Short mmCIF file of C-alpha atoms in Angstrom, two decimals:
data_model
loop_
_atom_site.label_atom_id
_atom_site.label_comp_id
_atom_site.label_asym_id
_atom_site.label_seq_id
_atom_site.Cartn_x
_atom_site.Cartn_y
_atom_site.Cartn_z
CA MET A 1 -44.46 1.42 -29.21
CA LYS A 2 -43.22 3.59 -26.35
CA ASN A 3 -42.02 0.49 -24.44
CA PHE A 4 -40.27 -0.78 -27.57
CA ILE A 5 -38.33 2.50 -27.97
CA ILE A 6 -37.32 2.47 -24.29
CA ALA A 7 -36.19 -1.16 -24.55
CA LEU A 8 -34.26 -0.37 -27.74
CA LEU A 9 -32.51 2.60 -26.10
CA LEU A 10 -31.57 0.48 -23.08
CA LEU A 11 -30.21 -2.25 -25.35
CA VAL A 12 -28.13 0.19 -27.40
CA ASN A 13 -26.86 1.89 -24.23
CA THR A 14 -25.86 -1.46 -22.73
CA ALA A 15 -24.08 -2.53 -25.93
CA VAL A 16 -22.13 0.73 -26.09
CA PHE A 17 -21.16 0.43 -22.42
CA ALA A 18 -20.01 -3.16 -22.92
CA GLN A 19 -17.86 -2.14 -25.89
CA ASN A 20 -16.29 0.69 -23.91
CA SER A 21 -15.56 -1.60 -20.97
CA SER A 22 -13.86 -4.24 -23.10
CA ALA A 23 -11.92 -1.59 -25.04
CA GLU A 24 -10.61 -0.17 -21.75
CA ASN A 25 -9.57 -3.59 -20.48
CA THR A 26 -6.90 -4.35 -23.06
CA PRO A 27 -3.23 -5.04 -22.35
CA GLU A 28 -2.24 -1.76 -24.03
CA GLN A 29 -4.77 0.23 -21.99
CA MET A 30 -3.57 -1.39 -18.76
CA VAL A 31 -0.01 -0.24 -19.54
CA LYS A 32 -1.29 3.26 -20.34
CA ASP A 33 -3.22 3.23 -17.04
CA PHE A 34 -0.03 2.10 -15.28
CA PHE A 35 1.91 5.11 -16.55
CA GLU A 36 -0.89 7.56 -15.83
CA ALA A 37 -0.99 6.32 -12.23
CA PHE A 38 2.82 6.26 -12.08
CA HIS A 39 3.06 9.92 -13.08
CA ARG A 40 0.39 10.84 -10.49
CA GLN A 41 2.18 8.72 -7.84
CA ASP A 42 -1.16 6.96 -7.38
CA THR A 43 -0.04 3.84 -5.53
CA LEU A 44 -3.62 2.65 -5.00
CA THR A 45 -4.30 2.45 -8.74
CA LEU A 46 -0.84 1.01 -9.35
CA SER A 47 -1.56 -1.78 -6.87
CA GLU A 48 -4.94 -2.53 -8.49
CA ILE A 49 -3.36 -2.81 -11.94
CA ALA A 50 -0.90 -5.50 -10.85
CA TYR A 51 -1.42 -9.04 -9.68
CA PRO A 52 -0.39 -9.58 -6.03
CA GLY A 53 3.26 -10.64 -5.95
CA ALA A 54 4.10 -9.11 -9.35
CA LYS A 55 7.83 -8.96 -10.06
CA MET A 56 9.90 -6.05 -11.34
CA GLU A 57 13.39 -6.27 -12.82
CA SER A 58 15.85 -3.92 -14.51
CA VAL A 59 18.74 -4.70 -16.81
CA SER A 60 21.66 -2.27 -17.05
CA LYS A 61 25.45 -2.15 -17.33
CA ASP A 62 27.65 -1.34 -14.36
CA ALA A 63 30.67 1.01 -14.49
CA ASP A 64 32.85 -1.84 -15.81
CA GLY A 65 30.43 -2.68 -18.63
CA ASN A 66 29.08 -5.85 -17.03
CA THR A 67 25.40 -6.65 -17.39
CA LYS A 68 23.54 -6.19 -14.13
CA LEU A 69 20.07 -7.56 -13.29
CA SER A 70 18.26 -6.08 -10.31
CA SER A 71 15.02 -7.57 -9.01
CA ASN A 72 12.36 -6.15 -6.72
CA GLY A 73 8.90 -7.04 -5.65
CA TYR A 74 6.06 -4.79 -6.75
CA SER A 75 5.50 -3.65 -3.16
CA GLU A 76 9.04 -2.17 -3.08
CA PHE A 77 8.23 -0.31 -6.30
CA LEU A 78 5.07 1.12 -4.72
CA LYS A 79 7.06 2.27 -1.67
CA SER A 80 9.63 3.97 -3.89
CA ILE A 81 6.90 5.79 -5.85
CA ALA A 82 5.27 6.98 -2.63
CA SER A 83 8.62 8.29 -1.35
CA ILE A 84 9.31 10.59 -4.32
CA PRO A 85 9.27 14.16 -2.98
CA ALA A 86 6.27 16.24 -4.04
CA GLU A 87 8.54 18.93 -5.48
CA ALA A 88 10.27 16.45 -7.80
CA SER A 89 8.98 16.02 -11.33
CA PHE A 90 9.45 12.92 -13.44
CA GLU A 91 8.15 11.71 -16.76
CA GLU A 92 8.58 8.51 -18.66
CA LYS A 93 7.86 9.34 -22.30
CA LEU A 94 6.64 6.27 -24.13
CA LEU A 95 7.82 6.11 -27.73
CA GLY A 96 5.48 3.38 -28.97
CA PHE A 97 3.62 0.18 -28.17
CA ARG A 98 4.02 -3.35 -29.41
CA VAL A 99 1.35 -5.75 -28.18
CA GLU A 100 1.44 -9.53 -28.55
CA LYS A 101 -1.58 -11.37 -27.21
CA ASN A 102 -2.05 -15.13 -27.05
CA GLY A 103 -5.15 -16.18 -25.17
CA LEU A 104 -4.68 -15.41 -21.49
CA LEU A 105 -1.13 -14.06 -21.88
CA ALA A 106 0.02 -10.73 -23.35
CA THR A 107 3.32 -8.92 -23.73
CA VAL A 108 3.41 -5.15 -24.15
CA THR A 109 6.75 -3.61 -25.13
CA THR A 110 7.29 0.15 -24.88
CA PRO A 111 10.52 1.98 -25.70
CA TYR A 112 10.89 5.07 -23.50
CA SER A 113 12.93 8.09 -22.45
CA PHE A 114 12.95 9.07 -18.77
CA TYR A 115 13.24 12.64 -17.47
CA TYR A 116 13.74 13.73 -13.85
CA ASN A 117 13.19 17.37 -12.93
CA GLY A 118 13.08 18.18 -16.64
CA ASN A 119 16.50 16.62 -17.35
CA PHE A 120 17.10 13.51 -19.43
CA SER A 121 18.05 10.63 -17.15
CA HIS A 122 18.06 7.46 -19.27
CA CYS A 123 16.24 5.50 -21.95
CA GLY A 124 15.34 1.89 -22.55
CA VAL A 125 12.56 -0.55 -23.21
CA ASN A 126 9.82 -1.79 -20.87
CA SER A 127 8.45 -5.28 -21.30
CA PHE A 128 5.19 -5.94 -19.45
CA GLN A 129 3.83 -9.46 -19.01
CA LEU A 130 0.09 -9.51 -18.38
CA VAL A 131 -2.31 -12.33 -17.61
CA ASN A 132 -6.06 -12.23 -18.08
CA PHE A 133 -7.72 -13.26 -14.82
CA ASN A 134 -11.45 -13.81 -15.37
CA GLY A 135 -11.69 -11.03 -17.97
CA ALA A 136 -9.35 -8.54 -16.27
CA TRP A 137 -5.76 -8.00 -17.45
CA LYS A 138 -3.20 -7.72 -14.63
CA ILE A 139 0.52 -7.01 -14.75
CA VAL A 140 2.46 -10.00 -13.41
CA HIS A 141 5.99 -9.04 -14.49
CA LEU A 142 7.76 -5.91 -15.65
CA ILE A 143 11.34 -5.90 -16.86
CA ASP A 144 13.09 -2.90 -18.35
CA THR A 145 16.43 -1.88 -19.73
CA ARG A 146 18.19 1.32 -18.66
CA THR A 147 20.97 3.02 -20.56
CA LYS A 148 22.27 6.47 -21.38
CA GLU A 149 23.74 5.36 -24.72
CA GLY A 150 21.98 5.16 -28.05
CA CYS A 151 19.07 7.28 -26.92
CA ASP A 152 17.74 9.18 -29.92
#
């Protein structure tokens, strides 16, 4: 009987751990982890969250009102995060999540407002593309919009 109880406890403990692990490895959680690491300037975690060679792009309007698309590799993003001065504060406030998952591919969309040193800077929408590699979601592409207009 004692062995049965021990085996039952181990089984329940393993099942709970497995549920927690799979719940943590969702596209939405990966995006949340991205922003937690981003705010901590944790480039190691940021690099683990993304697939090697991930792409980053931003869409904005220039001074003449023309649409501008800028592209960077993820490694340039990591360098820019590491170069933010320690005395600077920044926060990207996420205003929601929309998750679309189809097999090995997921899109997570998050509207946001960005603040630098406590002052509003811009707003927009992030669109993360994630791929499930052998049970682990990784960011492969991030594109965002940046504007100062229509930010409520």
